[in-house]
Amino acid sequence: MSNADTNSAPRAWQRMLSGRRLDLLDPSPLDIEIEDIAHGLARVGRWNGQTPWRSCFLSVAGAQPLVEEIAALSQVLLCRKTSGWPRCCTMRPNTSSAT
């Protein structure tokens, strides 16, 4: 083992799909591409694949729109139940016309 090996700082990096090298010990925002993140999340199984659905792979990226839809529906149903649709729900479509 040479002196250069023992005196150098530790390094850990990941080669991203875009070809960039991301230093895991000292990451820089300039080294991160949104496409790399999206690609990785599309390949990661939600709940580590521990779901009761054998034929349905749900990725982390794929779960996001589903959760947004469920949250929006839940808010609409809650608003209708508690104080009526138009008064409390901020996620309703804007149907008023400007005069």
PDB file of C-alpha atoms in Angstrom:
ATOM      1  CA  MET A   1       0.000   0.000   0.000  1.00  0.00           C
ATOM      2  CA  SER A   2       1.457   3.370  -0.981  1.00  0.00           C
ATOM      3  CA  ASN A   3       1.428   6.626   0.980  1.00  0.00           C
ATOM      4  CA  ALA A   4      -0.973   8.140  -1.547  1.00  0.00           C
ATOM      5  CA  ASP A   5      -3.542   5.430  -0.732  1.00  0.00           C
ATOM      6  CA  THR A   6      -3.398   5.907   3.039  1.00  0.00           C
ATOM      7  CA  ASN A   7      -3.387   9.743   3.017  1.00  0.00           C
ATOM      8  CA  SER A   8      -6.186  10.327   0.511  1.00  0.00           C
ATOM      9  CA  ALA A   9      -9.699  11.251   1.600  1.00  0.00           C
ATOM     10  CA  PRO A  10     -12.344   8.521   1.398  1.00  0.00           C
ATOM     11  CA  ARG A  11     -14.350   8.494  -1.820  1.00  0.00           C
ATOM     12  CA  ALA A  12     -17.731   7.041  -2.674  1.00  0.00           C
ATOM     13  CA  TRP A  13     -19.501   7.844  -5.898  1.00  0.00           C
ATOM     14  CA  GLN A  14     -22.319   6.529  -8.040  1.00  0.00           C
ATOM     15  CA  ARG A  15     -22.363   6.546 -11.830  1.00  0.00           C
ATOM     16  CA  MET A  16     -25.776   7.840 -12.880  1.00  0.00           C
ATOM     17  CA  LEU A  17     -27.748   6.848 -16.004  1.00  0.00           C
ATOM     18  CA  SER A  18     -26.910  10.220 -17.574  1.00  0.00           C
ATOM     19  CA  GLY A  19     -23.226   9.385 -17.223  1.00  0.00           C
ATOM     20  CA  ARG A  20     -22.596  11.882 -14.431  1.00  0.00           C
ATOM     21  CA  ARG A  21     -20.679  10.846 -11.351  1.00  0.00           C
ATOM     22  CA  LEU A  22     -22.427  11.717  -8.102  1.00  0.00           C
ATOM     23  CA  ASP A  23     -20.095  12.011  -5.121  1.00  0.00           C
ATOM     24  CA  LEU A  24     -22.105  10.416  -2.306  1.00  0.00           C
ATOM     25  CA  LEU A  25     -19.934  11.912   0.453  1.00  0.00           C
ATOM     26  CA  ASP A  26     -20.018  15.459  -0.951  1.00  0.00           C
ATOM     27  CA  PRO A  27     -22.966  15.739  -3.371  1.00  0.00           C
ATOM     28  CA  SER A  28     -23.413  18.823  -5.509  1.00  0.00           C
ATOM     29  CA  PRO A  29     -26.741  20.007  -6.966  1.00  0.00           C
ATOM     30  CA  LEU A  30     -24.929  20.437 -10.282  1.00  0.00           C
ATOM     31  CA  ASP A  31     -24.308  16.679 -10.423  1.00  0.00           C
ATOM     32  CA  ILE A  32     -27.999  15.733 -10.138  1.00  0.00           C
ATOM     33  CA  GLU A  33     -30.284  15.321 -13.155  1.00  0.00           C
ATOM     34  CA  ILE A  34     -34.054  15.025 -12.609  1.00  0.00           C
ATOM     35  CA  GLU A  35     -34.166  12.303 -15.270  1.00  0.00           C
ATOM     36  CA  ASP A  36     -31.760  10.192 -13.194  1.00  0.00           C
ATOM     37  CA  ILE A  37     -34.015  10.533 -10.147  1.00  0.00           C
ATOM     38  CA  ALA A  38     -37.170   9.701 -12.133  1.00  0.00           C
ATOM     39  CA  HIS A  39     -35.501   6.657 -13.695  1.00  0.00           C
ATOM     40  CA  GLY A  40     -34.407   5.362 -10.302  1.00  0.00           C
ATOM     41  CA  LEU A  41     -37.810   5.878  -8.671  1.00  0.00           C
ATOM     42  CA  ALA A  42     -39.550   4.132 -11.556  1.00  0.00           C
ATOM     43  CA  ARG A  43     -37.481   1.013 -10.843  1.00  0.00           C
ATOM     44  CA  VAL A  44     -37.902   0.955  -7.051  1.00  0.00           C
ATOM     45  CA  GLY A  45     -40.871  -1.085  -5.878  1.00  0.00           C
ATOM     46  CA  ARG A  46     -43.225   0.605  -3.456  1.00  0.00           C
ATOM     47  CA  TRP A  47     -43.100  -1.097  -0.050  1.00  0.00           C
ATOM     48  CA  ASN A  48     -40.126  -3.147  -1.359  1.00  0.00           C
ATOM     49  CA  GLY A  49     -42.546  -5.218  -3.412  1.00  0.00           C
ATOM     50  CA  GLN A  50     -44.280  -6.547  -0.284  1.00  0.00           C
ATOM     51  CA  THR A  51     -47.832  -6.082  -1.553  1.00  0.00           C
ATOM     52  CA  PRO A  52     -50.673  -8.582  -1.881  1.00  0.00           C
ATOM     53  CA  TRP A  53     -50.968  -7.919  -5.628  1.00  0.00           C
ATOM     54  CA  ARG A  54     -48.886 -10.527  -7.457  1.00  0.00           C
ATOM     55  CA  SER A  55     -49.453  -9.189 -10.959  1.00  0.00           C
ATOM     56  CA  CYS A  56     -49.169  -5.486 -10.198  1.00  0.00           C
ATOM     57  CA  PHE A  57     -45.765  -3.873  -9.706  1.00  0.00           C
ATOM     58  CA  LEU A  58     -46.230  -0.454  -8.135  1.00  0.00           C
ATOM     59  CA  SER A  59     -43.131   1.707  -8.333  1.00  0.00           C
ATOM     60  CA  VAL A  60     -42.390   4.682  -6.085  1.00  0.00           C
ATOM     61  CA  ALA A  61     -42.842   6.967  -9.103  1.00  0.00           C
ATOM     62  CA  GLY A  62     -46.068   5.220 -10.110  1.00  0.00           C
ATOM     63  CA  ALA A  63     -47.543   5.495  -6.638  1.00  0.00           C
ATOM     64  CA  GLN A  64     -47.320   9.302  -6.589  1.00  0.00           C
ATOM     65  CA  PRO A  65     -50.212  10.050  -9.002  1.00  0.00           C
ATOM     66  CA  LEU A  66     -52.320   7.394  -7.306  1.00  0.00           C
ATOM     67  CA  VAL A  67     -51.755   8.935  -3.867  1.00  0.00           C
ATOM     68  CA  GLU A  68     -52.535  12.429  -5.200  1.00  0.00           C
ATOM     69  CA  GLU A  69     -55.811  11.182  -6.659  1.00  0.00           C
ATOM     70  CA  ILE A  70     -56.792   9.440  -3.416  1.00  0.00           C
ATOM     71  CA  ALA A  71     -55.911  12.550  -1.366  1.00  0.00           C
ATOM     72  CA  ALA A  72     -57.944  14.836  -3.628  1.00  0.00           C
ATOM     73  CA  LEU A  73     -60.944  12.507  -3.522  1.00  0.00           C
ATOM     74  CA  SER A  74     -60.670  12.211   0.267  1.00  0.00           C
ATOM     75  CA  GLN A  75     -60.650  15.988   0.651  1.00  0.00           C
ATOM     76  CA  VAL A  76     -63.692  16.389  -1.601  1.00  0.00           C
ATOM     77  CA  LEU A  77     -65.621  13.724   0.310  1.00  0.00           C
ATOM     78  CA  LEU A  78     -64.640  15.256   3.657  1.00  0.00           C
ATOM     79  CA  CYS A  79     -65.730  18.724   2.526  1.00  0.00           C
ATOM     80  CA  ARG A  80     -69.079  17.449   1.300  1.00  0.00           C
ATOM     81  CA  LYS A  81     -69.649  15.637   4.577  1.00  0.00           C
ATOM     82  CA  THR A  82     -68.624  18.436   6.944  1.00  0.00           C
ATOM     83  CA  SER A  83     -69.679  21.784   5.543  1.00  0.00           C
ATOM     84  CA  GLY A  84     -70.766  21.459   1.987  1.00  0.00           C
ATOM     85  CA  TRP A  85     -68.935  21.398  -1.323  1.00  0.00           C
ATOM     86  CA  PRO A  86     -68.423  25.002  -2.393  1.00  0.00           C
ATOM     87  CA  ARG A  87     -67.483  26.601   0.886  1.00  0.00           C
ATOM     88  CA  CYS A  88     -64.534  24.603   2.189  1.00  0.00           C
ATOM     89  CA  CYS A  89     -62.924  22.662  -0.605  1.00  0.00           C
ATOM     90  CA  THR A  90     -59.886  24.384  -2.089  1.00  0.00           C
ATOM     91  CA  MET A  91     -59.286  21.644  -4.679  1.00  0.00           C
ATOM     92  CA  ARG A  92     -62.541  22.179  -6.575  1.00  0.00           C
ATOM     93  CA  PRO A  93     -62.324  23.456 -10.174  1.00  0.00           C
ATOM     94  CA  ASN A  94     -62.779  27.162 -10.710  1.00  0.00           C
ATOM     95  CA  THR A  95     -66.180  27.438 -12.393  1.00  0.00           C
ATOM     96  CA  SER A  96     -66.901  31.094 -11.685  1.00  0.00           C
ATOM     97  CA  SER A  97     -66.772  33.415 -14.677  1.00  0.00           C
ATOM     98  CA  ALA A  98     -65.028  36.770 -14.435  1.00  0.00           C
ATOM     99  CA  THR A  99     -67.411  39.690 -14.985  1.00  0.00           C
TER     100      THR A  99
END
